[in-house]
Short mmCIF file of C-alpha atoms and ligand atoms in Angstrom, two decimals:
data_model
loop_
_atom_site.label_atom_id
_atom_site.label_comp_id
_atom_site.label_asym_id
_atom_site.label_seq_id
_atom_site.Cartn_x
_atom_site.Cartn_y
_atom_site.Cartn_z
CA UNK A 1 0.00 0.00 0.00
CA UNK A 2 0.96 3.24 -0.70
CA UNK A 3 2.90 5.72 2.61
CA UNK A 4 0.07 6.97 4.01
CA UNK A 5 -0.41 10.68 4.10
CA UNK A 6 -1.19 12.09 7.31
CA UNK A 7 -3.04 16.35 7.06
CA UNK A 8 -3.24 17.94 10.47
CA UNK A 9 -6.20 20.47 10.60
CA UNK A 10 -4.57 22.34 13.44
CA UNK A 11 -7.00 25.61 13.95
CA UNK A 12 -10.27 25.45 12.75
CA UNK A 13 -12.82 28.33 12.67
CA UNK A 14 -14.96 27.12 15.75
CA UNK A 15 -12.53 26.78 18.22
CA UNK A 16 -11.12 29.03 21.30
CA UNK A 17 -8.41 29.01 23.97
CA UNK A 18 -11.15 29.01 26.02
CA UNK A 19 -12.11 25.53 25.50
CA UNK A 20 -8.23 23.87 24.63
CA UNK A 21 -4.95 26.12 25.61
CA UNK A 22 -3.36 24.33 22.85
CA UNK A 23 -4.81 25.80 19.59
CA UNK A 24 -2.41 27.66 17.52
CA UNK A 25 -3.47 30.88 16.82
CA UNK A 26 -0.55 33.24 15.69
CA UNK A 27 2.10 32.35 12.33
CA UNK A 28 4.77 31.89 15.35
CA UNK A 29 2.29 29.13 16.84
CA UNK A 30 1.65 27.98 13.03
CA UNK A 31 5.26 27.30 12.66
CA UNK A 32 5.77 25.54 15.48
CA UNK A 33 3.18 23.25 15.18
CA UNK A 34 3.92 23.18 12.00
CA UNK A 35 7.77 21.25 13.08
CA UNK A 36 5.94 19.44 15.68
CA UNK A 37 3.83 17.83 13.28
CA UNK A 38 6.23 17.14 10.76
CA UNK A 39 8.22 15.36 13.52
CA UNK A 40 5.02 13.39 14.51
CA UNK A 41 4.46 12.10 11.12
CA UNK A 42 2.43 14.62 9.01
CA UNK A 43 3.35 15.69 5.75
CA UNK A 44 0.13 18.14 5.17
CA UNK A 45 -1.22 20.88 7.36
CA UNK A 46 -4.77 22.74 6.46
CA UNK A 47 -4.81 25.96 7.41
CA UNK A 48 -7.10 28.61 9.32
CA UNK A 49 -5.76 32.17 10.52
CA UNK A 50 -6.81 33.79 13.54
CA UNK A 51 -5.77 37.27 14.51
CA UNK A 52 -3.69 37.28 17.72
CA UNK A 53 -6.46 37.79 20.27
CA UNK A 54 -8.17 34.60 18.23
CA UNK A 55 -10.63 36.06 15.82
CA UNK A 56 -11.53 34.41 12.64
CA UNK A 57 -9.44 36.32 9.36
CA UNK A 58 -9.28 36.15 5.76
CA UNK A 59 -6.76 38.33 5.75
CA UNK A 60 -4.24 37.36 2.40
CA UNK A 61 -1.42 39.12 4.69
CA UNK A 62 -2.32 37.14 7.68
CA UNK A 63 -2.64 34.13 5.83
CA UNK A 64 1.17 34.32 3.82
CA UNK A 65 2.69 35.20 7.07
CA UNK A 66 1.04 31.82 8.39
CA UNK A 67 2.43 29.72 5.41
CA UNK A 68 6.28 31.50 5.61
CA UNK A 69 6.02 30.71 9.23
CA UNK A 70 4.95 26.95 8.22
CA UNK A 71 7.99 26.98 5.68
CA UNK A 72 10.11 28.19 7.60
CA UNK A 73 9.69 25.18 9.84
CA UNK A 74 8.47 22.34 7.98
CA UNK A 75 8.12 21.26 4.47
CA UNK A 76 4.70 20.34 4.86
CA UNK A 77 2.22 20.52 2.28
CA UNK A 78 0.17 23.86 2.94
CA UNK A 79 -3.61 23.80 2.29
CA UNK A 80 -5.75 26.98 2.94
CA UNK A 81 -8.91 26.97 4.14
CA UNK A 82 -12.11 28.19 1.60
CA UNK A 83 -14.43 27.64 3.83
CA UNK A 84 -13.40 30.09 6.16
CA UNK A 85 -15.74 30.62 9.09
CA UNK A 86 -19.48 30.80 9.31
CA UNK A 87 -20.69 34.36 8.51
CA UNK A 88 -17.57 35.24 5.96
CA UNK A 89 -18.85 36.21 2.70
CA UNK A 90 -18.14 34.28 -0.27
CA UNK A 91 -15.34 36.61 -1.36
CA UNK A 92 -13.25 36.67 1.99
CA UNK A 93 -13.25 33.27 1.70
CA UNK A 94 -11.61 33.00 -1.28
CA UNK A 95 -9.28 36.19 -1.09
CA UNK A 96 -5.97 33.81 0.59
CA UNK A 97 -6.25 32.14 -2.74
CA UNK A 98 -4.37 34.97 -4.20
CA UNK A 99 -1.49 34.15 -1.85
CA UNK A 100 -1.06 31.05 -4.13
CA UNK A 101 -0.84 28.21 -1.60
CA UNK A 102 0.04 24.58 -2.39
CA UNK A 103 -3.72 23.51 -1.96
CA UNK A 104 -7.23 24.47 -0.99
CA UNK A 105 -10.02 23.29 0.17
CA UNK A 106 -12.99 22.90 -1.83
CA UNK A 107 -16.58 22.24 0.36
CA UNK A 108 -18.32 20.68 -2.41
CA UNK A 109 -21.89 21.84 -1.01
CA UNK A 110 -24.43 23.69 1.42
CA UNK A 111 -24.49 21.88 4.54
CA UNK A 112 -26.13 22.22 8.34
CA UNK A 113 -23.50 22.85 10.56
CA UNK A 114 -24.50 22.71 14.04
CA UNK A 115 -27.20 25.47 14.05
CA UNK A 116 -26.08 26.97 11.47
CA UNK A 117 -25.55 26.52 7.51
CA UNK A 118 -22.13 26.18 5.73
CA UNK A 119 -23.67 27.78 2.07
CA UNK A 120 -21.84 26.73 -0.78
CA UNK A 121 -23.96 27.15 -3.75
CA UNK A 122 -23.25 26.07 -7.17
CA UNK A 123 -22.74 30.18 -7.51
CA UNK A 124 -19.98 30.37 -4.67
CA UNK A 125 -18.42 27.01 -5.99
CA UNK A 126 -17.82 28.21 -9.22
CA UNK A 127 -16.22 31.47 -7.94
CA UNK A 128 -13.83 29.74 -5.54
CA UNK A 129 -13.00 27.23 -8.63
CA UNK A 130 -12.43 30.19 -10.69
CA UNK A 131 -10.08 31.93 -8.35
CA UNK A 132 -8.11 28.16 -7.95
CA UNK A 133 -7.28 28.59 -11.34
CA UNK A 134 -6.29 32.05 -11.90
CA UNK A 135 -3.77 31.64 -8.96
CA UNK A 136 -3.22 27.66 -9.74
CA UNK A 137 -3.96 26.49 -6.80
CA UNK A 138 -4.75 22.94 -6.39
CA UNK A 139 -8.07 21.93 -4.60
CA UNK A 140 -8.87 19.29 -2.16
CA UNK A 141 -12.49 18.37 -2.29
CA UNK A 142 -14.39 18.68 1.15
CA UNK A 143 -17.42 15.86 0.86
CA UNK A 144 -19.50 16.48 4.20
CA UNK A 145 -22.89 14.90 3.05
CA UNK A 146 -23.91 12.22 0.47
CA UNK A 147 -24.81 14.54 -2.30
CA UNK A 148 -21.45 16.94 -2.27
CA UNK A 149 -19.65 14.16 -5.11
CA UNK A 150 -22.83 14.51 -7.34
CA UNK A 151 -22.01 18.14 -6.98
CA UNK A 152 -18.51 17.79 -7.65
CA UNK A 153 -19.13 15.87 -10.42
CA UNK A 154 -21.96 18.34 -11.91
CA UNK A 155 -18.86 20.90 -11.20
CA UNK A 156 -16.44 18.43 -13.47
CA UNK A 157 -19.37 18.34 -16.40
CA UNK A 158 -19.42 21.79 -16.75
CA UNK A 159 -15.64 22.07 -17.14
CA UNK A 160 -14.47 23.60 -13.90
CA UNK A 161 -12.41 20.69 -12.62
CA UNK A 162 -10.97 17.53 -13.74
CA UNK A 163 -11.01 14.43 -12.33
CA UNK A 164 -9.56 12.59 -10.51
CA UNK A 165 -9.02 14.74 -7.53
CA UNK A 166 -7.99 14.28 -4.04
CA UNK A 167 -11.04 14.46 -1.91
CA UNK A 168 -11.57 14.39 1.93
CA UNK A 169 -14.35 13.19 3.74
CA UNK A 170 -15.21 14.59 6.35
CA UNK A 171 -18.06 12.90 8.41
CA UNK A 172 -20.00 13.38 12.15
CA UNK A 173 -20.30 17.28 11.69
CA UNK A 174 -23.65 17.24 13.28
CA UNK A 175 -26.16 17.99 10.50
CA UNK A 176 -24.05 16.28 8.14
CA UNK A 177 -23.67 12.68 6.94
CA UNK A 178 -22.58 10.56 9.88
CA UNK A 179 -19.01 8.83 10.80
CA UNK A 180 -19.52 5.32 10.38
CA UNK A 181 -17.79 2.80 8.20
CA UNK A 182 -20.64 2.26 6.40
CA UNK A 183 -21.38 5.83 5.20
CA UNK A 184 -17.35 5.55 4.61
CA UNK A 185 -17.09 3.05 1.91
CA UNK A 186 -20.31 4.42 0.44
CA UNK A 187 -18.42 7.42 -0.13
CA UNK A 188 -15.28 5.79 -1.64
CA UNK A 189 -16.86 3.03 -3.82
CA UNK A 190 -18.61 6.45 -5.37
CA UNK A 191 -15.28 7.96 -6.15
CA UNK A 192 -13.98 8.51 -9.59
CA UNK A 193 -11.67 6.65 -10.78
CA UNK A 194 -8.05 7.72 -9.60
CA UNK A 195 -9.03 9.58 -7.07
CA UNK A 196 -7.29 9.63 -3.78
CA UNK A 197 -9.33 10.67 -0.66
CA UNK A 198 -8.67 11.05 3.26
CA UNK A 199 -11.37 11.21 5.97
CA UNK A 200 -11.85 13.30 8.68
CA UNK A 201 -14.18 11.83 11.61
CA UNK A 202 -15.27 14.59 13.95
CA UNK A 203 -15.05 14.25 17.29
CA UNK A 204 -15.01 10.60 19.39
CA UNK A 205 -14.97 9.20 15.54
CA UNK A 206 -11.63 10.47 14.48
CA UNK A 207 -9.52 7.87 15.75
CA UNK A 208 -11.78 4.81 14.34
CA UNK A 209 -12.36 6.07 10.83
CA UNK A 210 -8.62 7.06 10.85
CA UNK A 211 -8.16 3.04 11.52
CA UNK A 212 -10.43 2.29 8.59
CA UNK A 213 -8.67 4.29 6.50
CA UNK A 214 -5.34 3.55 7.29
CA UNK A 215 -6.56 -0.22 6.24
CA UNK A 216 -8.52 0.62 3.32
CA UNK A 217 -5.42 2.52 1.73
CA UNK A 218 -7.02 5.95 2.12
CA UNK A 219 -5.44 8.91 3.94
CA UNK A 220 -6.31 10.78 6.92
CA UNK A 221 -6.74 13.78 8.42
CA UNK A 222 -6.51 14.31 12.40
CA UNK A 223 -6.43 17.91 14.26
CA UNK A 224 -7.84 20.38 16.83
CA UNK A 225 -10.69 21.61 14.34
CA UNK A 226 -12.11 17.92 14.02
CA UNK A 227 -11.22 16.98 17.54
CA UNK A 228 -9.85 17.99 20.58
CA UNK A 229 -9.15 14.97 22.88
CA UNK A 230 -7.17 12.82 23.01
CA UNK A 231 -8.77 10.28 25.55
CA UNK A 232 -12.31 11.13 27.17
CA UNK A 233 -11.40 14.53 29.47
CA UNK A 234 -7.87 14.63 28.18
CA UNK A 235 -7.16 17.74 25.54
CA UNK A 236 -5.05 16.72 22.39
CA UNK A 237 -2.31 18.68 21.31
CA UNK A 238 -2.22 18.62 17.56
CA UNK A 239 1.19 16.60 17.00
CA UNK A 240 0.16 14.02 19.48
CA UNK A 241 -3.11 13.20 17.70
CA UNK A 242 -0.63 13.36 14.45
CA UNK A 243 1.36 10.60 16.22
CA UNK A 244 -0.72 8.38 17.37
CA UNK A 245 -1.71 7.82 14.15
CA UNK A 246 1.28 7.49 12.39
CA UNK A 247 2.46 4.84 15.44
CA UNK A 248 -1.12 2.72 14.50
CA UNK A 249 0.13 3.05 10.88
CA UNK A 250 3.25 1.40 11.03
CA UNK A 251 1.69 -1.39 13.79
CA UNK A 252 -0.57 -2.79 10.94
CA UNK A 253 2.54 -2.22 8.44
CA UNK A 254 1.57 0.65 6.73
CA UNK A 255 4.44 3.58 6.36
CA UNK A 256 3.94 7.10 6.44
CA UNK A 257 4.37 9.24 4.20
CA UNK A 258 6.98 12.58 3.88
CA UNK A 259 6.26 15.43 2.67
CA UNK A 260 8.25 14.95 -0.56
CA UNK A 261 6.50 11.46 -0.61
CA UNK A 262 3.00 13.30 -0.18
CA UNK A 263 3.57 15.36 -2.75
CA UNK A 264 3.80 12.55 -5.35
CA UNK A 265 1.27 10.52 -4.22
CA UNK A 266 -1.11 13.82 -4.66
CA UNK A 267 0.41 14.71 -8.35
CA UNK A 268 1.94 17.97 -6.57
CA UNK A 269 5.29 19.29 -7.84
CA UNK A 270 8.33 18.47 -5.56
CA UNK A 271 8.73 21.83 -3.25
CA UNK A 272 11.73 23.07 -4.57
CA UNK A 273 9.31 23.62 -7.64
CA UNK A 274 6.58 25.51 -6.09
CA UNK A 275 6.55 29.11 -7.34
CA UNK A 276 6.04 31.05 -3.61
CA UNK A 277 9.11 29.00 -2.12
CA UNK A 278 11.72 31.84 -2.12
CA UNK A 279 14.01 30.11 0.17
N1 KMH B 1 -15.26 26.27 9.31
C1 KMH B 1 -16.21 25.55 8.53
C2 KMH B 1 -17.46 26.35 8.40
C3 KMH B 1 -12.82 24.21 5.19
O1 KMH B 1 -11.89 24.59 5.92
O2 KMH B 1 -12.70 24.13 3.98
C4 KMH B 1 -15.71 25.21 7.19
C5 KMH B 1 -14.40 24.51 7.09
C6 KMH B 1 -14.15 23.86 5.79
O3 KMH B 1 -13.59 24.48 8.00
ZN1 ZN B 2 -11.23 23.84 7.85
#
């Protein structure tokens, strides 16, 4: 089986220090995770900016500062966040995209979200797809609900991406589709052909479906946004979570992945290659 390629979703939009001290918030913080990851066993990291008292940002500045920081430290893979926070308008979302980062995320349609609703119309879509290929920006597709790879697929039809795509599954967000194993292999037997995929269980789930995947020969994503314990009562720092699944990789004989790895298992060009890497 292929190394398996570990993405740590270290921030999130949803979270505070209020409810873990360990959520990076700064570029400084970003970077340092960013090591600690690396170290751990990731070769990915998807990322949200937060101002320094811990607001939600789109800020392009913010965000390039969080990806130097990240380079600086690591050579991980760095993904941007599209979908942003709840209440962002279509446009912030997408504005990082001009900082031209590795990857980006791609929520492939409207979804409940909590109490709330994550819109991503076939409108905003399109616009985020457009803006992915002005600055060439590579997307990862975010599948939350059953119906988000018909959408992705309507998207493909109409000429605005190409399969096959790296996609990401990310089940248990309440008022999305659930983290089972069922819903899992659903998802994957409905995959184009080619495509690699990763999934992201929320909460108590992201250590199981992490298993599953691991066996299946998917990828997986673990992190603060998605989850942060580590054991019931016991708060997760973001490289532990990272480790713990790279140690249950190699027990059942499956390596991990490196960054350089990672980026040829995902059809990315080797680092050295990538246009924003000054250093
Ligand atoms: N914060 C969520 C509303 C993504 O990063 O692409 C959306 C999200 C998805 O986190
Ligand atoms: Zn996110």
């Amino acid at each position: 089986m292929e190394p398996l390629v570990i993405t740590v979703a270290a921030v999130g939009a949803e979270l505070s220090r209020d409810q873990t001290p360990h959520l990076p918030l700064t570029p400084a913080e970003l970077g340092e995770t960013a090591a600690l990851c690396q170290a751990a066993g990731a070769s990915m990291i998807h990322v949200h900016c937060r101002t320094d008292a811990g607001a939600n940002t789109a800020d392009p500045a913010r965000f390039a500062a969080a990806r130097d920081a990240i380079l600086e430290r690591s050579d991980l893979i760095v993904q941007f966040t599209t979908g942003g926070a709840i209440g962002m308008t279509a446009a912030e979302r997408a504005a990082p995209l001009a900082m031209r980062p590795e990857m980006a995320t791609l929520t492939c349609g409207t979804v409940n979200f909590g109490d709330d609703v994550f819109e991503n119309s076939f409108p905003i879509m399109r616009g985020i797809l457009a803006e992915m290929a002005r600055y060439e920006v590579r997307p990862e597709l975010e599948i939350f609900d059953a119906g988000h790879l018909a959408n992705a697929k309507r998207l493909a039809s109409e000429g605005l991406l190409a399969f096959p795509q790296h996609v990401d599954f990310v089940l248990g967000v309440p008022g999305a589709l659930e983290a089972s194993v069922r819903n899992l292999i659903f998802l994957v037997d409905a995959l184009p052909p080619g495509c690699t995929w990763s999934v992201a269980g929320i909460g108590r789930s992201q250590l199981a479906l992490a298993a599953v995947a691991i066996v299946m020969g998917g990828h997986v994503r673990v992190g603060l946004e998605d989850n942060i314990y580590f054991a019931k009562g016991q708060l997760a720092r973001n490289d532990e979570l990272v480790a713990r699944v790279a140690a249950l990789s190699a027990t059942l004989g499956r390596p991990v992945a490196s960054p350089t790895e990672a980026r040829t298992i995902l059809g990315l060009a080797p680092r050295a290659a990538v246009a924003h890497v000054g250093r």
